[in-house]
XYZ file of N, CA and C in Angstrom:
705
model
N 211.742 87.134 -163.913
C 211.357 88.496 -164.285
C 210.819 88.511 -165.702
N 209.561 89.570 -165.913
C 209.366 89.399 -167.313
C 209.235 91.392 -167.707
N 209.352 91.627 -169.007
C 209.162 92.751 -169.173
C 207.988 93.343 -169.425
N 207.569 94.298 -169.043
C 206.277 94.814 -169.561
C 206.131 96.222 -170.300
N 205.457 96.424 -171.383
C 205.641 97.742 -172.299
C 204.446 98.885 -171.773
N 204.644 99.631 -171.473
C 204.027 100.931 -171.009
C 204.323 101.946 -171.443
N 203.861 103.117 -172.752
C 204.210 103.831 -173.346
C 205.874 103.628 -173.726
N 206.886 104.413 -173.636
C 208.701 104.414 -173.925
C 208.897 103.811 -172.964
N 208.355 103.258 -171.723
C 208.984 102.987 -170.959
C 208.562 100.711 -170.471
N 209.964 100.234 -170.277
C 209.962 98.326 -169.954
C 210.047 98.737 -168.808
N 209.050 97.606 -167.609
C 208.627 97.879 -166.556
C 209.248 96.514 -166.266
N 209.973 96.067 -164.959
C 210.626 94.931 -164.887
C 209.313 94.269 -163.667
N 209.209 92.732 -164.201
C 207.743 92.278 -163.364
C 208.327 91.286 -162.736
N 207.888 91.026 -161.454
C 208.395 89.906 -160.669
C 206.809 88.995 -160.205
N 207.274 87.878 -160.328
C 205.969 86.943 -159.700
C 206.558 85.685 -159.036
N 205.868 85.488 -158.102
C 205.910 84.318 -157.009
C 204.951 83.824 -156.786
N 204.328 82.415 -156.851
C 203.185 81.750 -156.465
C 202.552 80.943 -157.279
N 201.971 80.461 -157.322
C 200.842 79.849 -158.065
C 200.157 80.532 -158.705
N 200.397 80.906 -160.376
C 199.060 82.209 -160.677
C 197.800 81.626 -160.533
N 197.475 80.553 -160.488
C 196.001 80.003 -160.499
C 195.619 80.434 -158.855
N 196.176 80.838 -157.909
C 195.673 81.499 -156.470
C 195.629 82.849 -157.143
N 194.827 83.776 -156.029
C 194.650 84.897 -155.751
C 195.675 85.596 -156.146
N 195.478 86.569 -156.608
C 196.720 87.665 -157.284
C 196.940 88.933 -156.243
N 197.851 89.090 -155.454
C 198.106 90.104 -154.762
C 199.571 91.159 -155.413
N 199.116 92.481 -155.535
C 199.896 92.960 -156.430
C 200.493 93.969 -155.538
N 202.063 94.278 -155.242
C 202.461 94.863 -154.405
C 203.224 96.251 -154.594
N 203.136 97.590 -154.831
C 203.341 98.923 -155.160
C 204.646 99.118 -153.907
N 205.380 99.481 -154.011
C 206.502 100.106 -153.607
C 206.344 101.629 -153.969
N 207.385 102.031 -152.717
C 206.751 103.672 -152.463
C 208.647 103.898 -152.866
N 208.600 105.265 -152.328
C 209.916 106.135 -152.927
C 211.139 106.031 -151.460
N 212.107 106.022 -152.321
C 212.739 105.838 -153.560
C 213.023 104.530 -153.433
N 212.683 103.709 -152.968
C 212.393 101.946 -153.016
C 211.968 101.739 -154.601
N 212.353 100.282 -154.275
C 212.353 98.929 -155.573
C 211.230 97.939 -154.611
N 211.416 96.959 -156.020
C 210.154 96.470 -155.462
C 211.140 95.016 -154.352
N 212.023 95.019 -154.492
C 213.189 94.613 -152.886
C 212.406 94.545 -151.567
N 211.757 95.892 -151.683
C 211.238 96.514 -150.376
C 210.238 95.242 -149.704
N 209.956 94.674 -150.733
C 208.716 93.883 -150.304
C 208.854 92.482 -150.080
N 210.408 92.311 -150.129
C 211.013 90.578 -149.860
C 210.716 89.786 -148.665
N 210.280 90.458 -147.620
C 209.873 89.932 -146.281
C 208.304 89.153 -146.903
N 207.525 90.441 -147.117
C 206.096 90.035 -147.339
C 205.958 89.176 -148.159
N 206.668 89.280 -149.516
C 206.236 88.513 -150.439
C 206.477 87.067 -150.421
N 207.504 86.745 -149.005
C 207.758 85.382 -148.619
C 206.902 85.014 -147.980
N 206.073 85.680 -147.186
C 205.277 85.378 -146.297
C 203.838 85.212 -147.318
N 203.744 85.374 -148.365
C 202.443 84.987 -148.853
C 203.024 83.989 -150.336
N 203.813 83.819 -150.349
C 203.900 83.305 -151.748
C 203.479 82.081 -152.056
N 203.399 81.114 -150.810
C 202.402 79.803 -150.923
C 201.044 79.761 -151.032
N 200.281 81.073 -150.741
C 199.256 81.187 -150.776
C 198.099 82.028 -151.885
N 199.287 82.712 -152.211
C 199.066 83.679 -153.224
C 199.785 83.415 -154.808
N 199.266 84.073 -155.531
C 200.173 84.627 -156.988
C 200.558 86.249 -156.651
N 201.690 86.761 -155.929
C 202.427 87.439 -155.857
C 203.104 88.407 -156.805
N 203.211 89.414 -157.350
C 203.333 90.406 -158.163
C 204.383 91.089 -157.552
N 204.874 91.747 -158.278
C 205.795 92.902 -157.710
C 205.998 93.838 -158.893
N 206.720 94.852 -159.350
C 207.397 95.484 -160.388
C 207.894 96.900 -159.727
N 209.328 97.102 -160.472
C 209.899 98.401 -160.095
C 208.938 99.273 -160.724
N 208.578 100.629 -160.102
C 207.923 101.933 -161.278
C 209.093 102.244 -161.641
N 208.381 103.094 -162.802
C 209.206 103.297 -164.221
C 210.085 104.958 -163.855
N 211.433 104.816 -163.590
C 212.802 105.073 -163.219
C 212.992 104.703 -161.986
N 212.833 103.624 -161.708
C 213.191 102.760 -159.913
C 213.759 101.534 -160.608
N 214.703 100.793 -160.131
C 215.029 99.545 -160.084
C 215.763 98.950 -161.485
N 215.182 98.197 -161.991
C 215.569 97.621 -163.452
C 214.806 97.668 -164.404
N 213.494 99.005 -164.047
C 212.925 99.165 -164.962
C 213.305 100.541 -165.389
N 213.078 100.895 -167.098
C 213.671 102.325 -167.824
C 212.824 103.597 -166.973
N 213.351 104.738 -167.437
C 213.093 106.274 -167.155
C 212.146 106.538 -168.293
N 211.249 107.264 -168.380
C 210.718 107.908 -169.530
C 211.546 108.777 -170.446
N 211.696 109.066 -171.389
C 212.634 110.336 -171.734
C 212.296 111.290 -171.715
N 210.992 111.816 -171.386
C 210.150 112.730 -171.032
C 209.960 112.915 -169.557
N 210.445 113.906 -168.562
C 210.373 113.747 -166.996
C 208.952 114.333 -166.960
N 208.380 114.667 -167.771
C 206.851 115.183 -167.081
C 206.036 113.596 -167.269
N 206.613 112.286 -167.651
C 205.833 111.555 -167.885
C 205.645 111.157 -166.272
N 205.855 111.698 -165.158
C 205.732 110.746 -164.033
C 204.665 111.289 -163.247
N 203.732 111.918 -164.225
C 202.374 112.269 -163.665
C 201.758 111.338 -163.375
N 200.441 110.771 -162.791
C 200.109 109.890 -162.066
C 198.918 109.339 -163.341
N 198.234 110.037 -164.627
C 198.361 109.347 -165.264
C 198.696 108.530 -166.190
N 200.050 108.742 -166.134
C 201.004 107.346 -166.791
C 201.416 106.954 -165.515
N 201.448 107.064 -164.188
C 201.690 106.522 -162.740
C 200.538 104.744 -163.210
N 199.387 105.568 -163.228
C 198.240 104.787 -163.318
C 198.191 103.668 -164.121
N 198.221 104.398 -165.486
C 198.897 103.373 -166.900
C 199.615 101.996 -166.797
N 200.899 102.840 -165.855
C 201.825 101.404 -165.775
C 201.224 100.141 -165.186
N 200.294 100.707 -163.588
C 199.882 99.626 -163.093
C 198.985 99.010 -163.906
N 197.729 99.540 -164.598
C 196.883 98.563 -165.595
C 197.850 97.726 -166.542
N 198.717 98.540 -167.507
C 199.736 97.111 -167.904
C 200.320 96.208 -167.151
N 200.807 96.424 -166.176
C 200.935 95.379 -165.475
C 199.719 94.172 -165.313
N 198.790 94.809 -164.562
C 197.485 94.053 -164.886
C 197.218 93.060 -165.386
N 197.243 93.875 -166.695
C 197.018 93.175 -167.719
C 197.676 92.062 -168.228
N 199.075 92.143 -167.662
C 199.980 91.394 -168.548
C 200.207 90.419 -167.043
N 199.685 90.261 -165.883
C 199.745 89.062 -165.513
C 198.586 88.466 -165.100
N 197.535 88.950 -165.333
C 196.093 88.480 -165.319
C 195.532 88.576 -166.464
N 195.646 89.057 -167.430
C 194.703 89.203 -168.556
C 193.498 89.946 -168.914
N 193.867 90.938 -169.751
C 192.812 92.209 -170.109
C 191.255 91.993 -169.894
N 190.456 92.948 -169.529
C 188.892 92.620 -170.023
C 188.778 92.845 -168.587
N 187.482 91.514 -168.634
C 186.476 91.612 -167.081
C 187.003 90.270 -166.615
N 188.330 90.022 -166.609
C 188.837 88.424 -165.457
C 189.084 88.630 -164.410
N 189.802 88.190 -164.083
C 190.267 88.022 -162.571
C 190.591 89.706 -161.906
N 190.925 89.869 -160.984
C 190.877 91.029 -160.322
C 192.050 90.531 -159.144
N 192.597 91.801 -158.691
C 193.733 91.815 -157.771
C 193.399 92.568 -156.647
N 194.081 92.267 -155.804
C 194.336 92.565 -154.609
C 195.603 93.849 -153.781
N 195.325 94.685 -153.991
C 196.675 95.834 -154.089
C 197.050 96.009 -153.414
N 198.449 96.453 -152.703
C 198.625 96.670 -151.620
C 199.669 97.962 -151.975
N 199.549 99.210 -151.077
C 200.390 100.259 -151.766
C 201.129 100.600 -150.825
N 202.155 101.385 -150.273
C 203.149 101.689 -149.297
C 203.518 103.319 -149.800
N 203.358 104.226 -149.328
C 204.267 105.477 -150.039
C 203.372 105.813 -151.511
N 204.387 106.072 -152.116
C 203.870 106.424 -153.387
C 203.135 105.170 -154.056
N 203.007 104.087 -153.564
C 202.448 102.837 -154.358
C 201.151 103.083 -153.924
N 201.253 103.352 -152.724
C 199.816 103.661 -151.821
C 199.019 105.224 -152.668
N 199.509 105.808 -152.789
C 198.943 107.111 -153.509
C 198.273 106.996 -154.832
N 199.686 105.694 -155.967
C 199.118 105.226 -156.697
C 197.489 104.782 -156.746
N 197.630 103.787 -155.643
C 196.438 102.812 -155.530
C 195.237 103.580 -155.427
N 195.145 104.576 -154.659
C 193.935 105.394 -154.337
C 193.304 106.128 -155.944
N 194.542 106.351 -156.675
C 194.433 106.723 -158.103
C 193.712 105.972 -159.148
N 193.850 104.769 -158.709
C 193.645 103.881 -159.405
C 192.464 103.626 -159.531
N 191.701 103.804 -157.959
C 190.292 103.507 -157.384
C 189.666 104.645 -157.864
N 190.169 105.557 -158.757
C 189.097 107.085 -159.268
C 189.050 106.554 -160.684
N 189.692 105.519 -161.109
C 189.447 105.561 -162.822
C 188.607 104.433 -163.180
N 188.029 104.891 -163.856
C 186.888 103.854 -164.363
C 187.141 102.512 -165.562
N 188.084 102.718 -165.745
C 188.749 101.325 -166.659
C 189.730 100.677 -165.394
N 190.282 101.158 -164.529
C 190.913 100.282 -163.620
C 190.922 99.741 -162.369
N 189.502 100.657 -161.578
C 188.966 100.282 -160.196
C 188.254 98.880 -160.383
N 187.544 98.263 -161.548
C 186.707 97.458 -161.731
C 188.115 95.669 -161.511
N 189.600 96.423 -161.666
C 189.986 95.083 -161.262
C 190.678 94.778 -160.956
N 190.254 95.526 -159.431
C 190.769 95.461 -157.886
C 189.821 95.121 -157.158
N 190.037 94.137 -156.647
C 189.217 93.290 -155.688
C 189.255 94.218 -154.467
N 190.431 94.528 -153.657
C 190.500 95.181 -152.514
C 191.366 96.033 -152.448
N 191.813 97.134 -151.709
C 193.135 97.929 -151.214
C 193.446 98.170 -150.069
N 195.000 97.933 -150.083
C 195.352 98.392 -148.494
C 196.419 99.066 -148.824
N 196.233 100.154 -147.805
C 197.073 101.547 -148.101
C 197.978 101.439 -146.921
N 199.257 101.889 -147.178
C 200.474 101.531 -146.225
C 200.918 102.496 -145.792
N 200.670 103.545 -144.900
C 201.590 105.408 -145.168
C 201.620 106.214 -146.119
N 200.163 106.464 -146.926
C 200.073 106.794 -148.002
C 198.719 107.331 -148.450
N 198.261 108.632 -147.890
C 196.924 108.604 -147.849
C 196.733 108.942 -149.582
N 196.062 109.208 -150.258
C 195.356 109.530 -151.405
C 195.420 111.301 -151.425
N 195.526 111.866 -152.946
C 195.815 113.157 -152.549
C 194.387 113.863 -151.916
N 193.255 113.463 -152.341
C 191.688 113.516 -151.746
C 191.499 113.933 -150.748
N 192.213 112.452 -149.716
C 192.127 112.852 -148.432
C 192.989 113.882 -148.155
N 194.344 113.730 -148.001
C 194.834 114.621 -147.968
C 194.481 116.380 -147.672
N 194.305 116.745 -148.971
C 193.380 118.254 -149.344
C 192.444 117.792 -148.339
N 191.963 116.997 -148.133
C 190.598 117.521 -147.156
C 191.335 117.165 -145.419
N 192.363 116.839 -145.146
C 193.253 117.127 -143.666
C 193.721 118.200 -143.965
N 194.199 118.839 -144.892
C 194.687 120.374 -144.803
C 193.652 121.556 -144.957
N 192.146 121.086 -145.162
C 191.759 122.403 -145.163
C 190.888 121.686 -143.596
N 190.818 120.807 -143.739
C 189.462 120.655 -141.995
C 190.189 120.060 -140.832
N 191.298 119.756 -141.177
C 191.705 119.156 -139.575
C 192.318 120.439 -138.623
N 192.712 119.889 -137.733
C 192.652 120.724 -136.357
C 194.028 121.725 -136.818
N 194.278 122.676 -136.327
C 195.417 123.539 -137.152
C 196.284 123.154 -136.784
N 196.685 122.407 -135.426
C 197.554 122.064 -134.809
C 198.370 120.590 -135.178
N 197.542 120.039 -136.045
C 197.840 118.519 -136.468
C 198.468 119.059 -137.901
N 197.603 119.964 -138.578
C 198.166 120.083 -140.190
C 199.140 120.961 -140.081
N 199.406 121.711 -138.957
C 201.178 122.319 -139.192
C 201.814 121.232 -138.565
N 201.811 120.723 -137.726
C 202.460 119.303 -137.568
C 203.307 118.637 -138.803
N 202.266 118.294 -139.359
C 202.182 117.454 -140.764
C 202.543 118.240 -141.612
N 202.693 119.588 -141.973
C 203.522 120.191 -142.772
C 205.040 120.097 -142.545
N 205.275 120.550 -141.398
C 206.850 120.259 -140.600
C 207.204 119.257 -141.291
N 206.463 117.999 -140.690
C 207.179 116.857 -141.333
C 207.591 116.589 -142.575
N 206.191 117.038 -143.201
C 206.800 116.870 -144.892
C 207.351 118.151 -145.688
N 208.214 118.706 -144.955
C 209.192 119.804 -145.309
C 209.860 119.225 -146.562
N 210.246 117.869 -146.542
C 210.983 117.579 -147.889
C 209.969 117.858 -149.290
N 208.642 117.772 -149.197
C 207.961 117.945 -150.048
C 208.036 119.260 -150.982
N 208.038 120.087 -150.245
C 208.620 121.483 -150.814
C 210.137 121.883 -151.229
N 210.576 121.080 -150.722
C 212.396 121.118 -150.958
C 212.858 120.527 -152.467
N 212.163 119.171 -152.476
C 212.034 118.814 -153.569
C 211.660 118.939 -155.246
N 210.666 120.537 -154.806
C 210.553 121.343 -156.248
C 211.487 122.270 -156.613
N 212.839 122.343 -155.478
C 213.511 123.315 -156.138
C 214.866 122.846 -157.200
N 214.515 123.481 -157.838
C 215.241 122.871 -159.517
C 217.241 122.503 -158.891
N 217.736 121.701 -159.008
C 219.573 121.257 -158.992
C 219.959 120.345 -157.971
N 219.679 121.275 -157.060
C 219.907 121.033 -155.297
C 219.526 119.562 -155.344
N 218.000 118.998 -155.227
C 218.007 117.967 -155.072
C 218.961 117.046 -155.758
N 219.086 117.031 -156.720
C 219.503 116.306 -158.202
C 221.362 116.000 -157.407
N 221.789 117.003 -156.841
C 223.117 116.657 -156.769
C 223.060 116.584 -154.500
N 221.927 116.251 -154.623
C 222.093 116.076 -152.716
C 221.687 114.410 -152.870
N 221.220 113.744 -154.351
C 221.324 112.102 -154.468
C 222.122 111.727 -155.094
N 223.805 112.896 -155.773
C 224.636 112.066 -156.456
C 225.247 112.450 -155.392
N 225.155 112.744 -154.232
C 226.411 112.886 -153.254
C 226.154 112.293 -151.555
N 225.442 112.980 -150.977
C 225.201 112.702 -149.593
C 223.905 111.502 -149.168
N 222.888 111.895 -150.257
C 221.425 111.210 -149.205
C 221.897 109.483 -149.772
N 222.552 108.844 -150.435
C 222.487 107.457 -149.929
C 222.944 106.965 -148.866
N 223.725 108.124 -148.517
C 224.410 107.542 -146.826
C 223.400 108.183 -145.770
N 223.040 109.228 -146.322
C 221.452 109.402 -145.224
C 220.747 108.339 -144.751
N 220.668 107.570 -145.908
C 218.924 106.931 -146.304
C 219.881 105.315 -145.359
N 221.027 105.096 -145.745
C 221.715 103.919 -145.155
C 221.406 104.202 -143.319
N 222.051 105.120 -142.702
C 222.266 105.596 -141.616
C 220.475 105.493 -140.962
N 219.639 106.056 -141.902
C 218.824 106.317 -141.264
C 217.836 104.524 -140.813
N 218.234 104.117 -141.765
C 217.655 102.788 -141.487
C 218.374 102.161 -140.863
N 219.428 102.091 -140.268
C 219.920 101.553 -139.383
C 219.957 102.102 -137.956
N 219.238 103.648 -137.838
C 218.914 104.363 -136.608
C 217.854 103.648 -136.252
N 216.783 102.863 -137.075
C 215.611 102.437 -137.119
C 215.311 100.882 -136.914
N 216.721 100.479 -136.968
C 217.021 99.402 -136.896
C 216.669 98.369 -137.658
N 216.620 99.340 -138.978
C 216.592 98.304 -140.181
C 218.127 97.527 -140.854
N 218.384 96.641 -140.757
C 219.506 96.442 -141.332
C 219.765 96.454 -142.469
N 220.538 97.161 -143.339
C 220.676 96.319 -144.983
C 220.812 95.179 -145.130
N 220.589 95.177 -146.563
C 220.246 94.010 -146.514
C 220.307 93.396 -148.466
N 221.090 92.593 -148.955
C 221.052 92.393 -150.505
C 219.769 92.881 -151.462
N 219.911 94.420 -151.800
C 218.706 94.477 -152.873
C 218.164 95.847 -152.011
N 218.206 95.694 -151.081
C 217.528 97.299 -150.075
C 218.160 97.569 -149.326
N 219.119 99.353 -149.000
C 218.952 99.883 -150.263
C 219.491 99.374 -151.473
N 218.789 99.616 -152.971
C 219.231 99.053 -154.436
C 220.287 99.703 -154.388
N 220.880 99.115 -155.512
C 222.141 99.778 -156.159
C 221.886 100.707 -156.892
N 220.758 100.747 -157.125
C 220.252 102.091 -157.998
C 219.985 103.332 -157.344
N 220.148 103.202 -156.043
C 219.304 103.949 -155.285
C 219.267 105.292 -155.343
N 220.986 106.131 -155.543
C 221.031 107.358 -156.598
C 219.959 107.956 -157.593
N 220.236 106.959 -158.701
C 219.540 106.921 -159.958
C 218.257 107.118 -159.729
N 217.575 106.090 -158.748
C 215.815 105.657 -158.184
C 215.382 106.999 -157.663
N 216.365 107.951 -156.855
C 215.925 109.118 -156.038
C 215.836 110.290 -156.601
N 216.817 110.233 -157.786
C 216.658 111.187 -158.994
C 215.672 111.308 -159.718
N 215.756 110.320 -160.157
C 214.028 110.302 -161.222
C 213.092 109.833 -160.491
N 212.744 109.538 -158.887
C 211.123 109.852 -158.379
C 211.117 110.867 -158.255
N 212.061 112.527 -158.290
C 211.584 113.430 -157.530
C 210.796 114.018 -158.514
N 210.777 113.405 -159.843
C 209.431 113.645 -160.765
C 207.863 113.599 -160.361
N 207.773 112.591 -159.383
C 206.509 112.345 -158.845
C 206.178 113.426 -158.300
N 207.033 114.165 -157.108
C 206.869 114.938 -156.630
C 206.420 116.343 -157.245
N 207.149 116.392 -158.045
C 206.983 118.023 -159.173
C 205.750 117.745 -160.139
N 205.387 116.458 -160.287
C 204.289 116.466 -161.531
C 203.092 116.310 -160.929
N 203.430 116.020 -159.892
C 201.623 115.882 -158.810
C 201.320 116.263 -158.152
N 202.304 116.798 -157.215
C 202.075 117.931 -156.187
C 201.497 118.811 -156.270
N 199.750 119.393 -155.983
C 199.124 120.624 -156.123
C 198.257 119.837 -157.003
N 197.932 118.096 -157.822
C 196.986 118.043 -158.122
C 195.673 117.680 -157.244
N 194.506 118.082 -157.747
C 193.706 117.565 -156.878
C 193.379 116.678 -156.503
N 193.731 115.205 -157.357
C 193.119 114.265 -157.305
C 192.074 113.659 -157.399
N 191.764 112.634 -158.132
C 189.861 111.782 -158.983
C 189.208 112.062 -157.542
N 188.134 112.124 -157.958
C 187.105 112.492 -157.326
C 185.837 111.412 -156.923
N 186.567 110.142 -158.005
C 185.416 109.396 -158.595
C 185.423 108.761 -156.957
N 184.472 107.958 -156.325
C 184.380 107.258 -155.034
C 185.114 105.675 -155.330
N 185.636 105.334 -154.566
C 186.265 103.835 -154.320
C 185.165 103.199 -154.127
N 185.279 101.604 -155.145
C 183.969 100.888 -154.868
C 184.510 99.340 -154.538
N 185.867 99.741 -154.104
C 186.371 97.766 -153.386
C 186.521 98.508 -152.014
N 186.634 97.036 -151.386
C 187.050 97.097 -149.793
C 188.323 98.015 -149.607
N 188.544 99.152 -148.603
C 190.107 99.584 -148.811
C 190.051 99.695 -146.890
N 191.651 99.480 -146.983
C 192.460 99.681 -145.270
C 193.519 100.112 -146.053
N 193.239 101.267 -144.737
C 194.440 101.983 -144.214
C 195.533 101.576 -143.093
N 196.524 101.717 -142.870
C 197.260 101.544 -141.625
C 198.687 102.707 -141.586
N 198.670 102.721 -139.948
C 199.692 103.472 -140.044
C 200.442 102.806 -139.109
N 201.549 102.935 -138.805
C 202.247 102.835 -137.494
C 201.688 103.305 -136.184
N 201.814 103.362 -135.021
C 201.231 103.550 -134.093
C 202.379 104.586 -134.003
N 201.446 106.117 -133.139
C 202.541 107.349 -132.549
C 202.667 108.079 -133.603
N 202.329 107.934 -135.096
C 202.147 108.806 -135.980
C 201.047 109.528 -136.030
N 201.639 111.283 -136.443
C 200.001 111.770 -137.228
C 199.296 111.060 -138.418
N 198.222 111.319 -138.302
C 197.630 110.887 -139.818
C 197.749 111.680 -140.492
């Protein structure tokens, strides 16, 4: 692990591989660590230079002391330091992103800014559309799909209301979040869910309150990007 400095906040960095291969850099979504990604990152680490890092109040990396800092541009920020600090600043090498959840939302963010789309080779988005698209499924898709898709993301709105959340992750939802992955037939497993996982669910619901209702860059994506979803889901 190495540390990385991003405004007040040490970002904890993980790497596997050969850095002289291809750099594939892997975003973890909410309220996940970058744990989440121990399957995959075994499965490429002979082939790749492998990345990982907790976002900043997830895992073993710090909180801002400022909760409005978890707007998406210091979201953005963190990933270029990262970047930077395992490839090296300027016009070098370029990565390969892969986002899941909020890593995935990240990534699409990333592809609107003009100091940080230039070094990303490609993106693949994991359950995580971009807020872009998004706004444009809620005002043009079929009415019947976007109340759908509202239903579902009922937590989205739940989540701006000020206490409630804050004390439904020092009490009940880690045994939710346990239960539910094992309805799913995920097993636990050392590292997922973290031990932080309280702490991790507390301070993402910043993401939620500081970005929710933005519009999102506008600028066009100019690397290769995939999407995927599960099969039997709405988009």
């Amino acid at each position: 692990m190495r540390w990385v400095e991003s405004g007040d906040v040490r970002l904890a960095v993980f790497e596997e591989g050969d850095p002289a291969n291809p750099t594939v850099l892997l975003l973890h979504g909410y309220p996940d660590t970058h744990r989440v990604w121990d399957e995959v990152a075994a499965l490429l680490r002979d082939r790749y230079h492998v990345v990982r890092y907790d976002m900043r109040g997830a895992g073993e990396s710090t909180a801002p002391r400022d909760r409005r800092d978890y707007g998406f541009d210091r979201l953005v920020a963190d990933l270029g330091a990262v970047i930077d600090a395992v490839i090296g600043a300027g016009g070098g090498p370029r990565v390969h992103l892969v986002g899941h959840d909020w890593g995935s939302l990240q990534g699409w963010e990333a592809l609107g800014r003009a100091g940080l789309r230039d070094r990303i080779a490609s993106f693949t988005s994991l359950g995580g559309p971009g807020l872009r698209q998004t706004a444009h499924f809620l005002r043009h898709g079929k009415r019947r799909d976007v109340a759908a898709q509202r239903i579902k993301s009922w937590y989205i709105g739940a989540f701006q209301v000020p206490v409630l959340p804050e004390l439904a992750w020092a009490s009940v939802m880690p045994g939710i979040i346990s239960r539910t992955l094992r309805r799913e037939g995920i097993s636990p497993r050392p590292g997922h869910p973290a031990p932080t996982l309280a702490d991790d669910g507390r301070n993402g619901l910043w993401m939620y309150r500081r970005n929710m209702g933005v519009a999102g860059d506008r600028a066009s994506a100019t690397c290769p990007c995939r999407s995927s979803r599960p099969r039997g889901t709405p988009s």
